[in-house]
Short mmCIF file of C-alpha atoms and ligand atoms in Angstrom, two decimals:
data_model
loop_
_atom_site.label_atom_id
_atom_site.label_comp_id
_atom_site.label_asym_id
_atom_site.label_seq_id
_atom_site.Cartn_x
_atom_site.Cartn_y
_atom_site.Cartn_z
CA UNK A 1 6.13 17.96 14.42
CA UNK A 2 3.00 18.78 16.94
CA UNK A 3 1.75 15.75 18.63
CA UNK A 4 -1.27 15.73 20.75
CA UNK A 5 -2.52 13.72 23.92
CA UNK A 6 -5.83 13.21 25.31
CA UNK A 7 -6.51 11.08 28.23
CA UNK A 8 -9.16 11.05 31.48
CA UNK A 9 -9.43 13.71 34.26
CA UNK A 10 -9.10 11.22 36.39
CA UNK A 11 -9.08 7.24 36.49
CA UNK A 12 -9.01 4.41 39.51
CA UNK A 13 -7.91 0.96 38.68
CA UNK A 14 -8.49 -2.16 40.35
CA UNK A 15 -10.42 -4.41 42.02
CA UNK A 16 -13.43 -2.87 44.05
CA UNK A 17 -12.57 0.93 42.07
CA UNK A 18 -16.29 1.25 41.50
CA UNK A 19 -16.42 2.27 45.67
CA UNK A 20 -15.76 5.54 44.68
CA UNK A 21 -17.93 6.40 42.53
CA UNK A 22 -20.26 7.76 45.12
CA UNK A 23 -17.81 10.37 46.76
CA UNK A 24 -16.51 11.66 43.22
CA UNK A 25 -19.69 12.15 41.83
CA UNK A 26 -20.85 14.68 44.56
CA UNK A 27 -16.95 16.16 44.89
CA UNK A 28 -17.66 17.31 41.48
CA UNK A 29 -21.28 18.91 42.32
CA UNK A 30 -23.74 16.55 40.41
CA UNK A 31 -26.84 15.96 41.08
CA UNK A 32 -28.58 12.91 38.88
CA UNK A 33 -27.08 10.42 36.58
CA UNK A 34 -27.85 8.71 33.89
CA UNK A 35 -27.05 5.39 33.78
CA UNK A 36 -26.53 3.80 30.24
CA UNK A 37 -25.51 0.33 30.55
CA UNK A 38 -27.69 -2.74 28.77
CA UNK A 39 -30.49 -5.75 30.06
CA UNK A 40 -28.14 -8.49 29.20
CA UNK A 41 -25.58 -6.42 32.81
CA UNK A 42 -29.20 -5.26 34.19
CA UNK A 43 -30.47 -8.66 34.57
CA UNK A 44 -27.18 -10.40 35.66
CA UNK A 45 -26.88 -8.09 38.45
CA UNK A 46 -23.40 -6.58 37.14
CA UNK A 47 -25.12 -2.65 36.98
CA UNK A 48 -26.59 -3.11 40.12
CA UNK A 49 -23.39 -2.74 41.89
CA UNK A 50 -23.01 0.18 41.36
CA UNK A 51 -26.60 1.80 41.08
CA UNK A 52 -26.75 -0.23 44.75
CA UNK A 53 -23.60 2.29 45.75
CA UNK A 54 -25.66 5.36 44.42
CA UNK A 55 -28.77 3.38 46.52
CA UNK A 56 -26.60 3.72 49.81
CA UNK A 57 -25.41 7.31 49.21
CA UNK A 58 -28.66 8.15 48.54
CA UNK A 59 -27.42 9.66 45.33
CA UNK A 60 -30.74 9.51 42.75
CA UNK A 61 -30.04 7.82 39.48
CA UNK A 62 -32.20 6.18 36.37
CA UNK A 63 -31.22 3.87 34.38
CA UNK A 64 -31.55 3.51 30.35
CA UNK A 65 -30.92 -0.08 29.45
CA UNK A 66 -31.91 -0.02 25.89
CA UNK A 67 -28.94 -1.10 23.63
CA UNK A 68 -28.16 -3.94 21.97
CA UNK A 69 -24.20 -4.35 20.61
CA UNK A 70 -23.48 -2.39 18.05
CA UNK A 71 -25.65 -0.10 18.68
CA UNK A 72 -27.63 2.03 16.13
CA UNK A 73 -28.86 5.15 15.28
CA UNK A 74 -32.22 4.69 16.84
CA UNK A 75 -30.48 3.86 20.60
CA UNK A 76 -29.13 6.88 20.61
CA UNK A 77 -31.92 9.02 20.23
CA UNK A 78 -34.27 6.91 22.27
CA UNK A 79 -31.39 7.96 24.89
CA UNK A 80 -31.33 11.81 23.98
CA UNK A 81 -35.03 11.86 24.59
CA UNK A 82 -35.12 9.82 27.44
CA UNK A 83 -31.60 12.08 28.90
CA UNK A 84 -33.53 14.88 28.36
CA UNK A 85 -36.38 14.09 30.17
CA UNK A 86 -34.60 12.71 33.13
CA UNK A 87 -33.23 15.83 34.90
CA UNK A 88 -29.82 14.23 35.37
CA UNK A 89 -26.63 15.78 35.04
CA UNK A 90 -24.27 13.63 34.76
CA UNK A 91 -23.96 10.29 32.57
CA UNK A 92 -23.01 6.88 34.00
CA UNK A 93 -21.68 4.16 30.84
CA UNK A 94 -21.89 0.95 32.46
CA UNK A 95 -21.25 -1.63 29.82
CA UNK A 96 -19.06 -2.69 27.11
CA UNK A 97 -18.38 -1.00 24.09
CA UNK A 98 -21.58 -0.30 22.80
CA UNK A 99 -23.35 0.70 26.33
CA UNK A 100 -19.87 2.99 26.73
CA UNK A 101 -20.52 4.50 23.18
CA UNK A 102 -24.07 4.59 23.23
CA UNK A 103 -23.57 6.87 26.46
CA UNK A 104 -20.74 9.30 23.98
CA UNK A 105 -23.69 10.05 21.58
CA UNK A 106 -25.62 10.64 24.25
CA UNK A 107 -23.70 13.06 26.14
CA UNK A 108 -22.41 15.05 22.64
CA UNK A 109 -25.77 15.14 20.97
CA UNK A 110 -27.62 16.58 23.86
CA UNK A 111 -24.89 19.51 24.59
CA UNK A 112 -24.68 19.42 20.18
CA UNK A 113 -28.30 19.43 19.46
CA UNK A 114 -27.54 20.42 15.80
CA UNK A 115 -26.15 16.72 15.90
CA UNK A 116 -29.66 15.01 16.18
CA UNK A 117 -29.67 12.96 13.05
CA UNK A 118 -26.17 11.01 14.60
CA UNK A 119 -24.68 10.45 11.06
CA UNK A 120 -23.87 13.73 10.60
CA UNK A 121 -20.94 12.93 13.55
CA UNK A 122 -19.08 9.96 11.31
CA UNK A 123 -15.53 11.12 11.45
CA UNK A 124 -14.15 14.66 12.65
CA UNK A 125 -17.08 16.29 13.86
CA UNK A 126 -16.98 20.15 14.27
CA UNK A 127 -19.50 19.99 17.70
CA UNK A 128 -19.16 23.26 19.82
CA UNK A 129 -19.91 22.20 23.01
CA UNK A 130 -18.34 19.21 25.46
CA UNK A 131 -20.72 16.51 26.05
CA UNK A 132 -22.41 16.03 29.05
CA UNK A 133 -20.36 14.82 31.67
CA UNK A 134 -19.46 11.31 31.50
CA UNK A 135 -18.35 8.59 34.40
CA UNK A 136 -17.20 5.44 32.14
CA UNK A 137 -17.27 1.82 33.65
CA UNK A 138 -16.14 -0.61 31.56
CA UNK A 139 -17.85 -4.51 31.77
CA UNK A 140 -15.23 -5.59 29.03
CA UNK A 141 -11.85 -5.83 28.97
CA UNK A 142 -11.73 -5.01 25.26
CA UNK A 143 -11.92 -1.23 23.22
CA UNK A 144 -10.81 0.72 25.73
CA UNK A 145 -14.14 3.53 24.80
CA UNK A 146 -13.58 4.39 29.39
CA UNK A 147 -10.20 6.62 27.54
CA UNK A 148 -10.68 7.04 23.97
CA UNK A 149 -12.21 10.25 21.93
CA UNK A 150 -13.97 7.41 19.26
CA UNK A 151 -17.58 5.87 19.55
CA UNK A 152 -19.12 3.46 16.83
CA UNK A 153 -22.75 3.60 15.69
CA UNK A 154 -24.41 1.61 13.26
CA UNK A 155 -26.49 2.56 10.80
CA UNK A 156 -29.02 -0.70 10.81
CA UNK A 157 -30.93 0.75 7.10
CA UNK A 158 -27.45 1.35 5.59
CA UNK A 159 -25.81 -1.86 6.77
CA UNK A 160 -22.88 -0.17 8.50
CA UNK A 161 -20.68 0.78 11.39
CA UNK A 162 -19.30 4.80 11.79
CA UNK A 163 -16.38 5.66 13.57
CA UNK A 164 -16.95 8.90 15.42
CA UNK A 165 -13.89 10.63 16.46
CA UNK A 166 -13.82 13.65 19.39
CA UNK A 167 -11.97 15.32 21.49
CA UNK A 168 -15.31 16.53 23.40
CA UNK A 169 -16.53 12.67 24.36
CA UNK A 170 -14.02 11.67 26.74
CA UNK A 171 -14.85 10.84 29.82
CA UNK A 172 -14.41 12.91 33.09
CA UNK A 173 -14.20 10.04 34.96
CA UNK A 174 -12.83 6.50 34.17
CA UNK A 175 -13.76 3.47 36.76
CA UNK A 176 -11.25 0.24 35.45
CA UNK A 177 -12.45 -2.46 37.87
CA UNK A 178 -11.62 -5.68 36.89
CA UNK A 179 -14.92 -7.57 39.26
CA UNK A 180 -17.29 -5.42 36.93
CA UNK A 181 -15.78 -7.44 33.86
CA UNK A 182 -15.94 -11.38 35.78
CA UNK A 183 -19.02 -12.56 34.41
CA UNK A 184 -18.23 -12.47 31.17
CA UNK A 185 -18.24 -15.88 29.47
CA UNK A 186 -14.93 -16.85 28.07
CA UNK A 187 -15.97 -16.28 24.43
CA UNK A 188 -16.44 -12.67 25.39
CA UNK A 189 -13.66 -12.34 27.19
CA UNK A 190 -11.41 -13.72 24.50
CA UNK A 191 -12.94 -11.38 21.64
CA UNK A 192 -12.33 -8.40 23.76
CA UNK A 193 -9.17 -9.17 24.21
CA UNK A 194 -7.82 -10.04 20.70
CA UNK A 195 -9.76 -6.67 20.20
CA UNK A 196 -7.51 -5.10 22.97
CA UNK A 197 -4.35 -6.73 20.95
CA UNK A 198 -5.70 -5.48 17.69
CA UNK A 199 -5.57 -2.07 19.40
CA UNK A 200 -1.94 -2.60 21.00
CA UNK A 201 -0.66 -3.94 17.82
CA UNK A 202 -2.42 -1.96 15.16
CA UNK A 203 -1.60 1.57 17.50
CA UNK A 204 2.05 0.42 17.62
CA UNK A 205 2.05 0.35 13.16
CA UNK A 206 -0.12 3.23 12.45
CA UNK A 207 1.37 5.66 10.36
CA UNK A 208 1.10 8.73 13.29
CA UNK A 209 2.77 6.41 16.10
CA UNK A 210 5.41 8.16 17.93
CA UNK A 211 7.76 6.99 21.06
CA UNK A 212 5.03 8.22 23.74
CA UNK A 213 1.95 6.18 21.74
CA UNK A 214 5.01 3.64 21.02
CA UNK A 215 5.34 3.10 25.06
CA UNK A 216 2.13 2.39 25.50
CA UNK A 217 1.50 -0.01 22.54
CA UNK A 218 4.33 -2.21 23.78
CA UNK A 219 3.27 -2.08 27.27
CA UNK A 220 0.15 -3.51 26.34
CA UNK A 221 1.25 -6.08 23.76
CA UNK A 222 3.63 -7.46 26.05
CA UNK A 223 0.94 -8.23 28.59
CA UNK A 224 -1.78 -9.30 26.58
CA UNK A 225 0.23 -11.69 25.26
CA UNK A 226 1.10 -13.00 28.79
CA UNK A 227 -2.34 -12.45 30.56
CA UNK A 228 -4.78 -13.02 28.02
CA UNK A 229 -4.97 -17.15 27.61
CA UNK A 230 -4.49 -17.51 31.84
CA UNK A 231 -7.96 -14.65 31.83
CA UNK A 232 -10.12 -16.14 29.97
CA UNK A 233 -9.64 -19.21 31.92
CA UNK A 234 -10.50 -17.37 34.55
CA UNK A 235 -7.35 -16.65 36.25
CA UNK A 236 -8.03 -13.44 38.54
CA UNK A 237 -4.93 -12.19 38.55
CA UNK A 238 -4.84 -12.06 34.49
CA UNK A 239 -8.02 -10.47 34.73
CA UNK A 240 -6.72 -7.70 36.46
CA UNK A 241 -3.55 -7.40 34.07
CA UNK A 242 -5.91 -7.63 30.97
CA UNK A 243 -8.28 -4.46 32.69
CA UNK A 244 -5.18 -2.67 32.77
CA UNK A 245 -3.47 -3.61 29.38
CA UNK A 246 -6.40 -2.73 27.41
CA UNK A 247 -6.93 0.67 29.37
CA UNK A 248 -2.99 1.02 28.31
CA UNK A 249 -3.90 0.42 24.79
CA UNK A 250 -6.33 2.65 24.51
CA UNK A 251 -4.38 5.58 25.80
CA UNK A 252 -2.00 5.41 22.84
CA UNK A 253 -4.51 4.33 19.53
CA UNK A 254 -6.66 6.74 20.65
CA UNK A 255 -4.43 9.62 20.24
CA UNK A 256 -2.71 7.77 16.42
CA UNK A 257 -5.61 5.59 15.27
CA UNK A 258 -5.40 2.53 14.51
CA UNK A 259 -5.67 0.47 10.82
CA UNK A 260 -6.61 -1.63 8.45
CA UNK A 261 -8.18 -5.01 10.43
CA UNK A 262 -10.46 -2.16 12.44
CA UNK A 263 -11.36 -0.63 8.31
CA UNK A 264 -12.25 -4.16 7.81
CA UNK A 265 -13.47 -5.50 10.59
CA UNK A 266 -16.16 -2.42 11.03
CA UNK A 267 -18.11 -3.96 7.63
CA UNK A 268 -18.35 -7.01 8.94
CA UNK A 269 -20.16 -5.65 12.27
CA UNK A 270 -22.12 -3.99 9.79
CA UNK A 271 -23.42 -6.40 7.98
CA UNK A 272 -23.82 -9.59 9.43
CA UNK A 273 -23.46 -8.62 13.39
CA UNK A 274 -20.03 -10.03 13.88
CA UNK A 275 -18.79 -9.15 17.35
CA UNK A 276 -15.95 -7.12 16.89
CA UNK A 277 -14.13 -8.55 18.78
CA UNK A 278 -14.05 -11.57 16.91
CA UNK A 279 -13.80 -9.91 13.56
CA UNK A 280 -10.45 -8.50 14.95
CA UNK A 281 -9.73 -11.37 15.86
CA UNK A 282 -9.60 -12.96 12.55
CA UNK A 283 -7.98 -10.78 10.80
CA UNK A 284 -5.08 -9.06 13.16
CA UNK A 285 -2.67 -11.84 11.84
CA UNK A 286 -3.13 -11.62 7.62
CA UNK A 287 -3.36 -7.87 7.70
CA UNK A 288 -0.02 -7.79 9.69
CA UNK A 289 1.64 -10.20 7.08
CA UNK A 290 0.19 -7.68 4.24
CA UNK A 291 1.12 -5.09 6.53
CA UNK A 292 4.95 -6.03 7.21
CA UNK A 293 7.10 -4.67 4.92
CA UNK A 294 5.70 -1.46 5.93
CA UNK A 295 6.71 -1.74 9.52
CA UNK A 296 10.19 -1.20 9.87
CA UNK A 297 11.47 -3.22 12.78
CA UNK A 298 8.32 -2.86 14.86
CA UNK A 299 7.41 -6.39 14.44
CA UNK A 300 10.65 -7.21 15.87
CA UNK A 301 9.60 -5.68 19.18
CA UNK A 302 6.42 -7.32 18.45
CA UNK A 303 7.59 -10.38 18.43
CA UNK A 304 10.04 -9.71 21.42
CA UNK A 305 6.93 -9.10 23.51
CA UNK A 306 5.65 -12.30 22.37
CA UNK A 307 8.47 -13.76 24.52
CA UNK A 308 10.55 -14.78 21.56
CA UNK A 309 14.02 -15.29 22.76
CA UNK A 310 15.55 -14.54 19.36
CA UNK A 311 13.73 -11.91 18.28
CA UNK A 312 16.59 -9.24 17.88
CA UNK A 313 19.08 -11.48 16.56
CA UNK A 314 17.18 -13.76 13.45
CA UNK A 315 16.73 -11.25 9.70
CA UNK A 316 13.92 -8.69 9.84
CA UNK A 317 11.94 -11.34 7.51
CA UNK A 318 11.94 -14.28 10.27
CA UNK A 319 11.56 -11.36 12.72
CA UNK A 320 8.28 -9.84 11.50
CA UNK A 321 7.02 -13.59 10.39
CA UNK A 322 7.61 -14.99 14.06
CA UNK A 323 5.40 -11.65 15.31
CA UNK A 324 2.38 -12.82 12.09
CA UNK A 325 3.16 -16.41 13.21
CA UNK A 326 2.75 -15.50 17.34
CA UNK A 327 0.09 -14.04 16.78
CA UNK A 328 -1.99 -16.77 14.38
CA UNK A 329 -0.97 -19.18 17.08
CA UNK A 330 -2.47 -17.44 19.98
CA UNK A 331 -5.36 -16.11 18.54
CA UNK A 332 -5.89 -20.48 17.25
CA UNK A 333 -5.38 -21.71 21.13
CA UNK A 334 -7.63 -19.38 22.53
CA UNK A 335 -10.30 -20.18 20.09
CA UNK A 336 -11.11 -17.17 18.15
CA UNK A 337 -13.19 -17.79 14.58
CA UNK A 338 -9.75 -17.65 11.71
CA UNK A 339 -12.50 -17.41 8.92
CA UNK A 340 -15.22 -14.88 7.70
CA UNK A 341 -17.37 -17.79 7.20
CA UNK A 342 -17.60 -18.34 10.89
CA UNK A 343 -19.48 -14.80 11.24
CA UNK A 344 -22.34 -15.54 8.19
CA UNK A 345 -20.43 -14.11 5.21
CA UNK A 346 -20.80 -14.54 2.14
CA UNK A 347 -18.00 -14.76 -0.73
CA UNK A 348 -21.46 -12.09 -3.05
CA UNK A 349 -20.46 -9.66 -0.81
CA UNK A 350 -16.74 -9.24 -0.80
CA UNK A 351 -16.55 -6.86 -3.12
CA UNK A 352 -19.04 -4.50 -0.66
CA UNK A 353 -17.28 -5.00 2.45
CA UNK A 354 -13.73 -4.40 1.05
CA UNK A 355 -15.57 -1.18 -0.56
CA UNK A 356 -17.28 -0.13 2.83
CA UNK A 357 -13.24 -1.05 4.53
CA UNK A 358 -11.75 1.10 2.04
CA UNK A 359 -13.83 4.33 3.19
CA UNK A 360 -13.65 3.41 7.06
CA UNK A 361 -12.57 6.07 9.04
CA UNK A 362 -9.82 3.30 11.04
CA UNK A 363 -8.14 2.77 7.15
CA UNK A 364 -6.22 5.76 6.80
CA UNK A 365 -3.94 4.73 9.31
CA UNK A 366 -2.77 1.87 8.06
CA UNK A 367 1.39 1.73 7.47
CA UNK A 368 0.55 1.03 3.91
CA UNK A 369 -1.60 2.09 1.78
CA UNK A 370 -4.20 -0.85 0.76
CA UNK A 371 -6.53 -1.04 -2.36
CA UNK A 372 -9.75 -1.44 -3.36
CA UNK A 373 -8.46 -4.85 -4.79
CA UNK A 374 -6.22 -5.71 -2.04
CA UNK A 375 -8.83 -4.85 0.90
CA UNK A 376 -11.03 -7.57 -1.80
CA UNK A 377 -8.07 -10.58 -1.33
CA UNK A 378 -7.43 -9.57 2.20
CA UNK A 379 -11.26 -11.03 2.37
CA UNK A 380 -11.20 -13.89 0.43
CA UNK A 381 -7.91 -14.91 2.13
CA UNK A 382 -9.56 -15.59 5.56
CA UNK A 383 -13.01 -16.25 3.78
N1 NAD B 401 -14.88 3.89 21.32
C1 NAD B 401 -13.83 3.45 21.32
O1 NAD B 401 -13.15 3.40 20.84
C2 NAD B 401 -14.23 1.30 20.68
C3 NAD B 401 -13.33 0.64 20.11
C4 NAD B 401 -13.63 -0.41 19.91
C5 NAD B 401 -14.23 -1.10 19.99
N2 NAD B 401 -15.45 0.03 19.84
C6 NAD B 401 -16.72 -0.18 20.17
O2 NAD B 401 -17.62 -0.87 20.70
C7 NAD B 401 -18.23 -2.23 20.69
C8 NAD B 401 -17.90 -3.16 21.22
O3 NAD B 401 -17.78 -3.88 22.50
P1 NAD B 401 -17.68 -5.12 23.42
O4 NAD B 401 -16.81 -5.51 23.06
O5 NAD B 401 -17.14 -4.88 25.02
O6 NAD B 401 -18.69 -5.76 23.38
P2 NAD B 401 -20.63 -5.73 23.61
O7 NAD B 401 -20.57 -3.71 24.59
O8 NAD B 401 -21.09 -4.85 22.46
O9 NAD B 401 -21.21 -6.21 24.37
C9 NAD B 401 -21.55 -7.90 23.75
C10 NAD B 401 -21.87 -8.33 24.78
O10 NAD B 401 -21.39 -8.91 26.31
C11 NAD B 401 -22.22 -8.43 27.37
N3 NAD B 401 -21.26 -7.94 28.18
C12 NAD B 401 -20.82 -7.01 28.74
N4 NAD B 401 -20.01 -7.57 29.76
C13 NAD B 401 -20.05 -8.13 30.65
C14 NAD B 401 -20.60 -9.24 31.39
N5 NAD B 401 -19.47 -7.84 32.54
N6 NAD B 401 -20.72 -10.21 31.89
C15 NAD B 401 -21.06 -11.27 30.87
N7 NAD B 401 -21.90 -10.50 29.65
C16 NAD B 401 -21.36 -9.34 29.16
C17 NAD B 401 -23.65 -7.56 26.46
O11 NAD B 401 -23.93 -7.44 27.28
C18 NAD B 401 -23.55 -7.92 25.45
O12 NAD B 401 -24.57 -9.06 25.58
C19 NAD B 401 -18.70 -2.54 18.98
O13 NAD B 401 -19.61 -1.74 18.80
C20 NAD B 401 -17.32 -1.96 18.64
O14 NAD B 401 -16.95 -1.21 17.66
C21 NAD B 401 -15.17 0.62 20.48
FE1 FE2 B 402 -11.49 -2.21 18.38
#
């Protein structure tokens, strides 16, 4: 079987990594940057850590920060116009998944204007040209958007989030600097960390997984299980590990797909603007239990990655239960919500949520083929 892997051309890691950006821009011959970020990050000085380096190097730039979480189509279209007016030749995405994903959509549409409606980019779009070159600087340890070929945009009118999958959007340069993430409040570290854990676990058990992606996902699960609780409480070494672990998970899942947790989490973002990681955290353990019988020995490996010493000597059923319990316990201990009610869901919406989840691009990667009725039942089980 033919397999494909797509990663960044170049990536830097570690505290202080952002200092390489001016030289990298000059070396690549760029002349002006269009910085895509959000208001919270601009006001709190996080974006300024990078723009002050550009100031110091005399590198021209413009900042576009009109982006909200679960970014809507309008944020992309306004950004496309602003980019065209700026005269810039490189994009720098500074933020969590929302600015990163908006940045990718701006770069793709600028290079492929026939997709200016944005909606037509859903799924695997037939773009012809690579995005305007993107430098991606994540400020959350979660989405790994800096190394994925995906971006997620919200259609507010239709109350739905849609996933776009396009190798043309891969950032040419990723700069994963944990100091850019340190100002995140605890709840954001928890939510984005659970997003990363979901990427690693769904990527490990997804239908398209193979040895190379398994290698990334298993390592990421080990690292996140150990580091996330400490990172959430502000331990700097654990935060460095989380920054790396979420990127490692991204190298895997971007290339092989996800599953029903993401398929069911996206409608919660579309309907109630639920933070993406919070929604994943609610659904991860229940969906793992639902999938367990369709995952071979893989939940045994996950139990071992969570430090369960008897994982390889207990029965397969017990090992699968142990993996699900370990994930459920971590989610509870971190204080992530565990019910849909807590993100504002109403019971009457469940049939519509389930229909949206069934149609989501990520659902096709689930190891167990889910029916509409089963998805409704899963939503009800965590209502
Ligand atoms: N492209 C992909 O492959 C991919 C993968 C998973 C999720 N996503 C998408 O990414 C989005 C979620 O991204 P996210 O979870 O990183 O959050 P986000 O970008 O939506 O940010 C959430 C909030 O946290 C704030 N914030 C971000 N970094 C901060 C920091 N260092 N200090 C203080 N505040 C900070 C932001 O200003 C914002 O208010 C969703 O739309 C999701 O669907 C994309
Ligand atoms: Fe995610």
